Amino acid sequence: MSAAMKEMPVKLPKSFDRPDEPWHHYLTIDVIWYVLGYTLFHPFVSWVIVLCLRAQYTPYGNIEMRVAMAWATLMTSIGLFGLVSDRIAWGSPREVDLAEEVIVITGGAEGLGGLLADTYGMRNANIAVLDTKVVSEDEAEQKGVLYYQCDVSDAKQVEAAAAKIVQDLGAPTILINNAGILHTKSILDTSAEDVERTFRVNTLSHFTTIRTFLPYMLQEGRGTIVTVSSVLGHLGAANLSAYSASKAALLALHHSLRAELAQNPAAKDIRTILVQPGQMGTRMFAGLETPSNFLAPVVTPAEIGKDIIKLIERGESGEVALPLYSRYIQILGVLPVGVQSLVRSWSGVDGAVERMVEVRGEMGRKR
């Protein structure tokens, strides 16, 4: 059951804010894979082809009928295997009623976190945002979101905010760890303070919020914890050493958390979601050009947010990885090191940040 939707004024982006692109700019491997998933690779569609051939009185012994039946059987087997694999990996879903859930989002004033907060606010959910940015009471009331000015890298501030949330909304049952910062510096130019600040916000804050809010979930007997990492946690990138390392640490944290929850009988209805996006079209990565718009398109917060919300409201554990390459990026690590070097060189991932800094500098001079 979902909460009732409320009206909320929004400002749609102007068409002239976006450059005109040719039609093939929007043709990506993700679009092709999506279409194939609902057509040629879908078990139902595969069996429809078999039925169409039988409607034409095609004999079972004909080659086209044999191929169609073999393909339909293969797609059905793969689909069933996927369902069984997911159930073994993630367990059965829990019941979710937004009216009875209290959602906490870190870094929810803008970007992906802001989109999630606004979406749940429009649905009259109990939503609390922890962010250093100050949001006016009028804006908060308009969005239907409670904002708590809080530096999530400070454990005492998080604990104080948690006490207020419990008093205002009740025990938190959904935690979306989204807060993050970015320093575009080389290792030699990165100070100890930069590294420490990055890890405190991007990594240590997850430990703090989990330690603070997980006891409430155990007490309520239900919950969902969302960990927002990055594909750079697998890849790393030049001039993003602190950011990449902090996101890589979150991968280990997520798997360790899952292992500990599996050993706790009181946590049988607590679900975990790992988010590993590629390049997102947010202010944090403004000016960063994707190496290949076809193979590595820029994903919008709406695309990532949609999948996060779907898993949360289904009460399921799982992983959100967009675009397509981010689902299989771990395969790169098992390839010969020479192939890995060629892929990195061809992709341009290690020169992207330097170009982004140059673009931002040019934009700043134009202003």
PDB file of N, CA, C and O in Angstrom, residues 281-347:
ATOM      1  N   GLY A 281      24.321  12.340 -14.124  1.00  0.00           N
ATOM      2  CA  GLY A 281      24.190  13.724 -14.557  1.00  0.00           C
ATOM      3  C   GLY A 281      23.800  14.633 -13.414  1.00  0.00           C
ATOM      4  O   GLY A 281      22.690  15.166 -13.381  1.00  0.00           O
ATOM      5  N   THR A 282      24.705  14.811 -12.455  1.00  0.00           N
ATOM      6  CA  THR A 282      24.461  15.681 -11.310  1.00  0.00           C
ATOM      7  C   THR A 282      25.506  16.788 -11.283  1.00  0.00           C
ATOM      8  O   THR A 282      26.498  16.766 -12.020  1.00  0.00           O
ATOM      9  N   ARG A 283      25.298  17.755 -10.394  1.00  0.00           N
ATOM     10  CA  ARG A 283      26.226  18.882 -10.278  1.00  0.00           C
ATOM     11  C   ARG A 283      27.625  18.425  -9.897  1.00  0.00           C
ATOM     12  O   ARG A 283      28.617  19.025 -10.301  1.00  0.00           O
ATOM     13  N   MET A 284      27.725  17.343  -9.136  1.00  0.00           N
ATOM     14  CA  MET A 284      29.032  16.856  -8.692  1.00  0.00           C
ATOM     15  C   MET A 284      29.938  16.505  -9.871  1.00  0.00           C
ATOM     16  O   MET A 284      31.152  16.703  -9.815  1.00  0.00           O
ATOM     17  N   PHE A 285      29.334  15.980 -10.952  1.00  0.00           N
ATOM     18  CA  PHE A 285      30.122  15.566 -12.110  1.00  0.00           C
ATOM     19  C   PHE A 285      29.876  16.474 -13.311  1.00  0.00           C
ATOM     20  O   PHE A 285      30.047  16.054 -14.453  1.00  0.00           O
ATOM     21  N   ALA A 286      29.484  17.713 -13.060  1.00  0.00           N
ATOM     22  CA  ALA A 286      29.254  18.659 -14.151  1.00  0.00           C
ATOM     23  C   ALA A 286      30.542  18.892 -14.929  1.00  0.00           C
ATOM     24  O   ALA A 286      31.606  19.124 -14.351  1.00  0.00           O
ATOM     25  N   GLY A 287      30.453  18.817 -16.249  1.00  0.00           N
ATOM     26  CA  GLY A 287      31.621  19.031 -17.094  1.00  0.00           C
ATOM     27  C   GLY A 287      32.394  17.777 -17.417  1.00  0.00           C
ATOM     28  O   GLY A 287      33.322  17.799 -18.228  1.00  0.00           O
ATOM     29  N   LEU A 288      32.022  16.645 -16.801  1.00  0.00           N
ATOM     30  CA  LEU A 288      32.706  15.378 -17.069  1.00  0.00           C
ATOM     31  C   LEU A 288      32.075  14.721 -18.288  1.00  0.00           C
ATOM     32  O   LEU A 288      30.883  14.431 -18.311  1.00  0.00           O
ATOM     33  N   GLU A 289      32.881  14.502 -19.315  1.00  0.00           N
ATOM     34  CA  GLU A 289      32.384  13.899 -20.544  1.00  0.00           C
ATOM     35  C   GLU A 289      32.575  12.386 -20.492  1.00  0.00           C
ATOM     36  O   GLU A 289      33.652  11.894 -20.152  1.00  0.00           O
ATOM     37  N   THR A 290      31.518  11.652 -20.831  1.00  0.00           N
ATOM     38  CA  THR A 290      31.613  10.196 -20.848  1.00  0.00           C
ATOM     39  C   THR A 290      32.510   9.745 -21.995  1.00  0.00           C
ATOM     40  O   THR A 290      32.491  10.333 -23.084  1.00  0.00           O
ATOM     41  N   PRO A 291      33.343   8.715 -21.778  1.00  0.00           N
ATOM     42  CA  PRO A 291      34.237   8.245 -22.842  1.00  0.00           C
ATOM     43  C   PRO A 291      33.481   7.779 -24.086  1.00  0.00           C
ATOM     44  O   PRO A 291      33.938   7.972 -25.206  1.00  0.00           O
ATOM     45  N   SER A 292      32.310   7.152 -23.886  1.00  0.00           N
ATOM     46  CA  SER A 292      31.512   6.650 -25.000  1.00  0.00           C
ATOM     47  C   SER A 292      30.047   6.766 -24.638  1.00  0.00           C
ATOM     48  O   SER A 292      29.588   6.105 -23.704  1.00  0.00           O
ATOM     49  N   ASN A 293      29.336   7.598 -25.368  1.00  0.00           N
ATOM     50  CA  ASN A 293      27.920   7.761 -25.073  1.00  0.00           C
ATOM     51  C   ASN A 293      27.129   6.507 -25.404  1.00  0.00           C
ATOM     52  O   ASN A 293      26.063   6.267 -24.837  1.00  0.00           O
ATOM     53  N   PHE A 294      27.651   5.670 -26.320  1.00  0.00           N
ATOM     54  CA  PHE A 294      26.952   4.439 -26.685  1.00  0.00           C
ATOM     55  C   PHE A 294      27.172   3.349 -25.638  1.00  0.00           C
ATOM     56  O   PHE A 294      26.220   2.707 -25.188  1.00  0.00           O
ATOM     57  N   LEU A 295      28.416   3.123 -25.228  1.00  0.00           N
ATOM     58  CA  LEU A 295      28.724   2.057 -24.278  1.00  0.00           C
ATOM     59  C   LEU A 295      28.612   2.503 -22.825  1.00  0.00           C
ATOM     60  O   LEU A 295      28.327   1.683 -21.942  1.00  0.00           O
ATOM     61  N   ALA A 296      28.843   3.777 -22.559  1.00  0.00           N
ATOM     62  CA  ALA A 296      28.828   4.276 -21.178  1.00  0.00           C
ATOM     63  C   ALA A 296      28.041   5.581 -21.106  1.00  0.00           C
ATOM     64  O   ALA A 296      28.610   6.641 -20.846  1.00  0.00           O
ATOM     65  N   PRO A 297      26.728   5.524 -21.345  1.00  0.00           N
ATOM     66  CA  PRO A 297      25.931   6.751 -21.314  1.00  0.00           C
ATOM     67  C   PRO A 297      25.824   7.322 -19.908  1.00  0.00           C
ATOM     68  O   PRO A 297      25.962   6.607 -18.912  1.00  0.00           O
ATOM     69  N   VAL A 298      25.603   8.628 -19.847  1.00  0.00           N
ATOM     70  CA  VAL A 298      25.369   9.286 -18.558  1.00  0.00           C
ATOM     71  C   VAL A 298      23.964   8.940 -18.089  1.00  0.00           C
ATOM     72  O   VAL A 298      22.998   9.044 -18.844  1.00  0.00           O
ATOM     73  N   VAL A 299      23.843   8.476 -16.850  1.00  0.00           N
ATOM     74  CA  VAL A 299      22.530   8.124 -16.303  1.00  0.00           C
ATOM     75  C   VAL A 299      22.004   9.283 -15.468  1.00  0.00           C
ATOM     76  O   VAL A 299      22.778  10.028 -14.860  1.00  0.00           O
ATOM     77  N   THR A 300      20.718   9.452 -15.455  1.00  0.00           N
ATOM     78  CA  THR A 300      20.101  10.518 -14.685  1.00  0.00           C
ATOM     79  C   THR A 300      19.758  10.028 -13.287  1.00  0.00           C
ATOM     80  O   THR A 300      19.563   8.826 -13.075  1.00  0.00           O
ATOM     81  N   PRO A 301      19.694  10.939 -12.311  1.00  0.00           N
ATOM     82  CA  PRO A 301      19.244  10.533 -10.977  1.00  0.00           C
ATOM     83  C   PRO A 301      17.868   9.868 -11.000  1.00  0.00           C
ATOM     84  O   PRO A 301      17.595   8.994 -10.177  1.00  0.00           O
ATOM     85  N   ALA A 302      17.013  10.275 -11.957  1.00  0.00           N
ATOM     86  CA  ALA A 302      15.684   9.676 -12.040  1.00  0.00           C
ATOM     87  C   ALA A 302      15.760   8.199 -12.373  1.00  0.00           C
ATOM     88  O   ALA A 302      14.991   7.383 -11.828  1.00  0.00           O
ATOM     89  N   GLU A 303      16.687   7.809 -13.253  1.00  0.00           N
ATOM     90  CA  GLU A 303      16.827   6.398 -13.622  1.00  0.00           C
ATOM     91  C   GLU A 303      17.301   5.576 -12.431  1.00  0.00           C
ATOM     92  O   GLU A 303      16.782   4.481 -12.163  1.00  0.00           O
ATOM     93  N   ILE A 304      18.300   6.088 -11.718  1.00  0.00           N
ATOM     94  CA  ILE A 304      18.799   5.385 -10.534  1.00  0.00           C
ATOM     95  C   ILE A 304      17.735   5.372  -9.438  1.00  0.00           C
ATOM     96  O   ILE A 304      17.471   4.335  -8.819  1.00  0.00           O
ATOM     97  N   GLY A 305      17.113   6.529  -9.211  1.00  0.00           N
ATOM     98  CA  GLY A 305      16.105   6.638  -8.152  1.00  0.00           C
ATOM     99  C   GLY A 305      14.931   5.715  -8.376  1.00  0.00           C
ATOM    100  O   GLY A 305      14.383   5.142  -7.419  1.00  0.00           O
ATOM    101  N   LYS A 306      14.516   5.548  -9.623  1.00  0.00           N
ATOM    102  CA  LYS A 306      13.381   4.672  -9.929  1.00  0.00           C
ATOM    103  C   LYS A 306      13.658   3.241  -9.486  1.00  0.00           C
ATOM    104  O   LYS A 306      12.793   2.588  -8.881  1.00  0.00           O
ATOM    105  N   ASP A 307      14.851   2.747  -9.773  1.00  0.00           N
ATOM    106  CA  ASP A 307      15.189   1.374  -9.396  1.00  0.00           C
ATOM    107  C   ASP A 307      15.348   1.228  -7.893  1.00  0.00           C
ATOM    108  O   ASP A 307      14.991   0.183  -7.315  1.00  0.00           O
ATOM    109  N   ILE A 308      15.892   2.260  -7.229  1.00  0.00           N
ATOM    110  CA  ILE A 308      16.008   2.202  -5.765  1.00  0.00           C
ATOM    111  C   ILE A 308      14.632   2.135  -5.125  1.00  0.00           C
ATOM    112  O   ILE A 308      14.370   1.306  -4.239  1.00  0.00           O
ATOM    113  N   ILE A 309      13.741   3.000  -5.572  1.00  0.00           N
ATOM    114  CA  ILE A 309      12.386   3.044  -5.008  1.00  0.00           C
ATOM    115  C   ILE A 309      11.656   1.728  -5.255  1.00  0.00           C
ATOM    116  O   ILE A 309      10.931   1.218  -4.380  1.00  0.00           O
ATOM    117  N   LYS A 310      11.845   1.146  -6.439  1.00  0.00           N
ATOM    118  CA  LYS A 310      11.176  -0.118  -6.763  1.00  0.00           C
ATOM    119  C   LYS A 310      11.598  -1.219  -5.793  1.00  0.00           C
ATOM    120  O   LYS A 310      10.751  -1.952  -5.274  1.00  0.00           O
ATOM    121  N   LEU A 311      12.898  -1.333  -5.523  1.00  0.00           N
ATOM    122  CA  LEU A 311      13.371  -2.360  -4.603  1.00  0.00           C
ATOM    123  C   LEU A 311      12.902  -2.091  -3.176  1.00  0.00           C
ATOM    124  O   LEU A 311      12.491  -3.014  -2.458  1.00  0.00           O
ATOM    125  N   ILE A 312      12.969  -0.819  -2.759  1.00  0.00           N
ATOM    126  CA  ILE A 312      12.540  -0.481  -1.398  1.00  0.00           C
ATOM    127  C   ILE A 312      11.084  -0.852  -1.188  1.00  0.00           C
ATOM    128  O   ILE A 312      10.721  -1.494  -0.189  1.00  0.00           O
ATOM    129  N   GLU A 313      10.226  -0.479  -2.122  1.00  0.00           N
ATOM    130  CA  GLU A 313       8.787  -0.671  -1.921  1.00  0.00           C
ATOM    131  C   GLU A 313       8.342  -2.104  -2.176  1.00  0.00           C
ATOM    132  O   GLU A 313       7.269  -2.497  -1.750  1.00  0.00           O
ATOM    133  N   ARG A 314       9.154  -2.872  -2.866  1.00  0.00           N
ATOM    134  CA  ARG A 314       8.889  -4.302  -2.979  1.00  0.00           C
ATOM    135  C   ARG A 314       9.370  -5.056  -1.748  1.00  0.00           C
ATOM    136  O   ARG A 314       9.106  -6.241  -1.596  1.00  0.00           O
ATOM    137  N   GLY A 315      10.129  -4.362  -0.902  1.00  0.00           N
ATOM    138  CA  GLY A 315      10.671  -5.003   0.286  1.00  0.00           C
ATOM    139  C   GLY A 315      11.772  -5.985  -0.026  1.00  0.00           C
ATOM    140  O   GLY A 315      11.979  -6.961   0.703  1.00  0.00           O
ATOM    141  N   GLU A 316      12.510  -5.728  -1.110  1.00  0.00           N
ATOM    142  CA  GLU A 316      13.521  -6.667  -1.572  1.00  0.00           C
ATOM    143  C   GLU A 316      14.934  -6.136  -1.335  1.00  0.00           C
ATOM    144  O   GLU A 316      15.170  -4.929  -1.334  1.00  0.00           O
ATOM    145  N   SER A 317      15.860  -7.072  -1.146  1.00  0.00           N
ATOM    146  CA  SER A 317      17.274  -6.738  -1.226  1.00  0.00           C
ATOM    147  C   SER A 317      17.676  -6.805  -2.690  1.00  0.00           C
ATOM    148  O   SER A 317      16.955  -7.343  -3.526  1.00  0.00           O
ATOM    149  N   GLY A 318      18.834  -6.249  -3.003  1.00  0.00           N
ATOM    150  CA  GLY A 318      19.274  -6.315  -4.389  1.00  0.00           C
ATOM    151  C   GLY A 318      20.364  -5.317  -4.687  1.00  0.00           C
ATOM    152  O   GLY A 318      20.931  -4.678  -3.781  1.00  0.00           O
ATOM    153  N   GLU A 319      20.672  -5.193  -5.964  1.00  0.00           N
ATOM    154  CA  GLU A 319      21.696  -4.265  -6.424  1.00  0.00           C
ATOM    155  C   GLU A 319      21.141  -3.416  -7.564  1.00  0.00           C
ATOM    156  O   GLU A 319      20.394  -3.920  -8.403  1.00  0.00           O
ATOM    157  N   VAL A 320      21.507  -2.150  -7.565  1.00  0.00           N
ATOM    158  CA  VAL A 320      21.135  -1.225  -8.628  1.00  0.00           C
ATOM    159  C   VAL A 320      22.422  -0.795  -9.314  1.00  0.00           C
ATOM    160  O   VAL A 320      23.295  -0.186  -8.685  1.00  0.00           O
ATOM    161  N   ALA A 321      22.555  -1.137 -10.590  1.00  0.00           N
ATOM    162  CA  ALA A 321      23.769  -0.815 -11.326  1.00  0.00           C
ATOM    163  C   ALA A 321      23.392  -0.330 -12.719  1.00  0.00           C
ATOM    164  O   ALA A 321      22.889  -1.101 -13.535  1.00  0.00           O
ATOM    165  N   LEU A 322      23.588   0.946 -12.965  1.00  0.00           N
ATOM    166  CA  LEU A 322      23.324   1.557 -14.269  1.00  0.00           C
ATOM    167  C   LEU A 322      24.477   2.498 -14.598  1.00  0.00           C
ATOM    168  O   LEU A 322      25.044   3.114 -13.688  1.00  0.00           O
ATOM    169  N   PRO A 323      24.850   2.615 -15.878  1.00  0.00           N
ATOM    170  CA  PRO A 323      24.324   1.918 -17.047  1.00  0.00           C
ATOM    171  C   PRO A 323      24.763   0.460 -17.091  1.00  0.00           C
ATOM    172  O   PRO A 323      25.328  -0.049 -16.123  1.00  0.00           O
ATOM    173  N   LEU A 324      24.528  -0.207 -18.226  1.00  0.00           N
ATOM    174  CA  LEU A 324      24.698  -1.647 -18.339  1.00  0.00           C
ATOM    175  C   LEU A 324      26.095  -2.110 -17.955  1.00  0.00           C
ATOM    176  O   LEU A 324      26.253  -3.123 -17.260  1.00  0.00           O
ATOM    177  N   TYR A 325      27.128  -1.380 -18.379  1.00  0.00           N
ATOM    178  CA  TYR A 325      28.489  -1.853 -18.131  1.00  0.00           C
ATOM    179  C   TYR A 325      28.808  -1.966 -16.650  1.00  0.00           C
ATOM    180  O   TYR A 325      29.645  -2.781 -16.236  1.00  0.00           O
ATOM    181  N   SER A 326      28.136  -1.146 -15.814  1.00  0.00           N
ATOM    182  CA  SER A 326      28.437  -1.170 -14.385  1.00  0.00           C
ATOM    183  C   SER A 326      27.986  -2.471 -13.732  1.00  0.00           C
ATOM    184  O   SER A 326      28.479  -2.822 -12.652  1.00  0.00           O
ATOM    185  N   ARG A 327      27.082  -3.218 -14.370  1.00  0.00           N
ATOM    186  CA  ARG A 327      26.666  -4.512 -13.823  1.00  0.00           C
ATOM    187  C   ARG A 327      27.759  -5.562 -13.977  1.00  0.00           C
ATOM    188  O   ARG A 327      27.841  -6.511 -13.202  1.00  0.00           O
ATOM    189  N   TYR A 328      28.571  -5.410 -15.004  1.00  0.00           N
ATOM    190  CA  TYR A 328      29.555  -6.439 -15.339  1.00  0.00           C
ATOM    191  C   TYR A 328      30.978  -5.923 -15.258  1.00  0.00           C
ATOM    192  O   TYR A 328      31.898  -6.551 -15.785  1.00  0.00           O
ATOM    193  N   ILE A 329      31.183  -4.798 -14.585  1.00  0.00           N
ATOM    194  CA  ILE A 329      32.502  -4.189 -14.537  1.00  0.00           C
ATOM    195  C   ILE A 329      33.522  -5.073 -13.829  1.00  0.00           C
ATOM    196  O   ILE A 329      34.727  -4.992 -14.090  1.00  0.00           O
ATOM    197  N   GLN A 330      33.041  -5.973 -12.937  1.00  0.00           N
ATOM    198  CA  GLN A 330      33.971  -6.843 -12.223  1.00  0.00           C
ATOM    199  C   GLN A 330      34.659  -7.827 -13.160  1.00  0.00           C
ATOM    200  O   GLN A 330      35.731  -8.354 -12.832  1.00  0.00           O
ATOM    201  N   ILE A 331      34.054  -8.076 -14.338  1.00  0.00           N
ATOM    202  CA  ILE A 331      34.678  -8.974 -15.311  1.00  0.00           C
ATOM    203  C   ILE A 331      36.027  -8.417 -15.760  1.00  0.00           C
ATOM    204  O   ILE A 331      36.960  -9.166 -16.073  1.00  0.00           O
ATOM    205  N   LEU A 332      36.148  -7.080 -15.779  1.00  0.00           N
ATOM    206  CA  LEU A 332      37.398  -6.451 -16.202  1.00  0.00           C
ATOM    207  C   LEU A 332      38.561  -6.927 -15.346  1.00  0.00           C
ATOM    208  O   LEU A 332      39.676  -7.105 -15.841  1.00  0.00           O
ATOM    209  N   GLY A 333      38.297  -7.172 -14.068  1.00  0.00           N
ATOM    210  CA  GLY A 333      39.363  -7.571 -13.152  1.00  0.00           C
ATOM    211  C   GLY A 333      39.913  -8.959 -13.394  1.00  0.00           C
ATOM    212  O   GLY A 333      41.007  -9.281 -12.909  1.00  0.00           O
ATOM    213  N   VAL A 334      39.187  -9.811 -14.112  1.00  0.00           N
ATOM    214  CA  VAL A 334      39.670 -11.171 -14.360  1.00  0.00           C
ATOM    215  C   VAL A 334      40.321 -11.293 -15.736  1.00  0.00           C
ATOM    216  O   VAL A 334      40.824 -12.363 -16.092  1.00  0.00           O
ATOM    217  N   LEU A 335      40.303 -10.211 -16.504  1.00  0.00           N
ATOM    218  CA  LEU A 335      40.947 -10.234 -17.813  1.00  0.00           C
ATOM    219  C   LEU A 335      42.465 -10.099 -17.658  1.00  0.00           C
ATOM    220  O   LEU A 335      42.956  -9.619 -16.627  1.00  0.00           O
ATOM    221  N   PRO A 336      43.239 -10.528 -18.641  1.00  0.00           N
ATOM    222  CA  PRO A 336      44.695 -10.330 -18.581  1.00  0.00           C
ATOM    223  C   PRO A 336      45.034  -8.856 -18.381  1.00  0.00           C
ATOM    224  O   PRO A 336      44.336  -7.972 -18.904  1.00  0.00           O
ATOM    225  N   VAL A 337      46.095  -8.598 -17.636  1.00  0.00           N
ATOM    226  CA  VAL A 337      46.419  -7.215 -17.275  1.00  0.00           C
ATOM    227  C   VAL A 337      46.676  -6.357 -18.507  1.00  0.00           C
ATOM    228  O   VAL A 337      46.401  -5.154 -18.510  1.00  0.00           O
ATOM    229  N   GLY A 338      47.212  -6.969 -19.553  1.00  0.00           N
ATOM    230  CA  GLY A 338      47.418  -6.211 -20.776  1.00  0.00           C
ATOM    231  C   GLY A 338      46.115  -5.755 -21.392  1.00  0.00           C
ATOM    232  O   GLY A 338      45.998  -4.613 -21.862  1.00  0.00           O
ATOM    233  N   VAL A 339      45.114  -6.631 -21.374  1.00  0.00           N
ATOM    234  CA  VAL A 339      43.787  -6.274 -21.892  1.00  0.00           C
ATOM    235  C   VAL A 339      43.172  -5.180 -21.032  1.00  0.00           C
ATOM    236  O   VAL A 339      42.558  -4.238 -21.537  1.00  0.00           O
ATOM    237  N   GLN A 340      43.353  -5.284 -19.718  1.00  0.00           N
ATOM    238  CA  GLN A 340      42.833  -4.254 -18.823  1.00  0.00           C
ATOM    239  C   GLN A 340      43.434  -2.887 -19.155  1.00  0.00           C
ATOM    240  O   GLN A 340      42.734  -1.877 -19.184  1.00  0.00           O
ATOM    241  N   SER A 341      44.732  -2.868 -19.404  1.00  0.00           N
ATOM    242  CA  SER A 341      45.404  -1.602 -19.736  1.00  0.00           C
ATOM    243  C   SER A 341      44.880  -1.027 -21.041  1.00  0.00           C
ATOM    244  O   SER A 341      44.672   0.193 -21.158  1.00  0.00           O
ATOM    245  N   LEU A 342      44.654  -1.890 -22.026  1.00  0.00           N
ATOM    246  CA  LEU A 342      44.125  -1.422 -23.299  1.00  0.00           C
ATOM    247  C   LEU A 342      42.721  -0.858 -23.136  1.00  0.00           C
ATOM    248  O   LEU A 342      42.383   0.174 -23.737  1.00  0.00           O
ATOM    249  N   VAL A 343      41.894  -1.525 -22.324  1.00  0.00           N
ATOM    250  CA  VAL A 343      40.522  -1.058 -22.099  1.00  0.00           C
ATOM    251  C   VAL A 343      40.529   0.303 -21.415  1.00  0.00           C
ATOM    252  O   VAL A 343      39.785   1.211 -21.792  1.00  0.00           O
ATOM    253  N   ARG A 344      41.379   0.460 -20.403  1.00  0.00           N
ATOM    254  CA  ARG A 344      41.454   1.741 -19.694  1.00  0.00           C
ATOM    255  C   ARG A 344      41.933   2.841 -20.634  1.00  0.00           C
ATOM    256  O   ARG A 344      41.410   3.958 -20.624  1.00  0.00           O
ATOM    257  N   SER A 345      42.926   2.517 -21.453  1.00  0.00           N
ATOM    258  CA  SER A 345      43.445   3.514 -22.390  1.00  0.00           C
ATOM    259  C   SER A 345      42.394   3.889 -23.421  1.00  0.00           C
ATOM    260  O   SER A 345      42.216   5.074 -23.737  1.00  0.00           O
ATOM    261  N   TRP A 346      41.710   2.888 -23.935  1.00  0.00           N
ATOM    262  CA  TRP A 346      40.688   3.155 -24.961  1.00  0.00           C
ATOM    263  C   TRP A 346      39.520   3.950 -24.388  1.00  0.00           C
ATOM    264  O   TRP A 346      38.981   4.846 -25.024  1.00  0.00           O
ATOM    265  N   SER A 347      39.128   3.645 -23.154  1.00  0.00           N
ATOM    266  CA  SER A 347      37.959   4.299 -22.556  1.00  0.00           C
ATOM    267  C   SER A 347      38.222   5.757 -22.212  1.00  0.00           C
ATOM    268  O   SER A 347      37.288   6.565 -22.168  1.00  0.00           O
TER     269      SER A 347
END
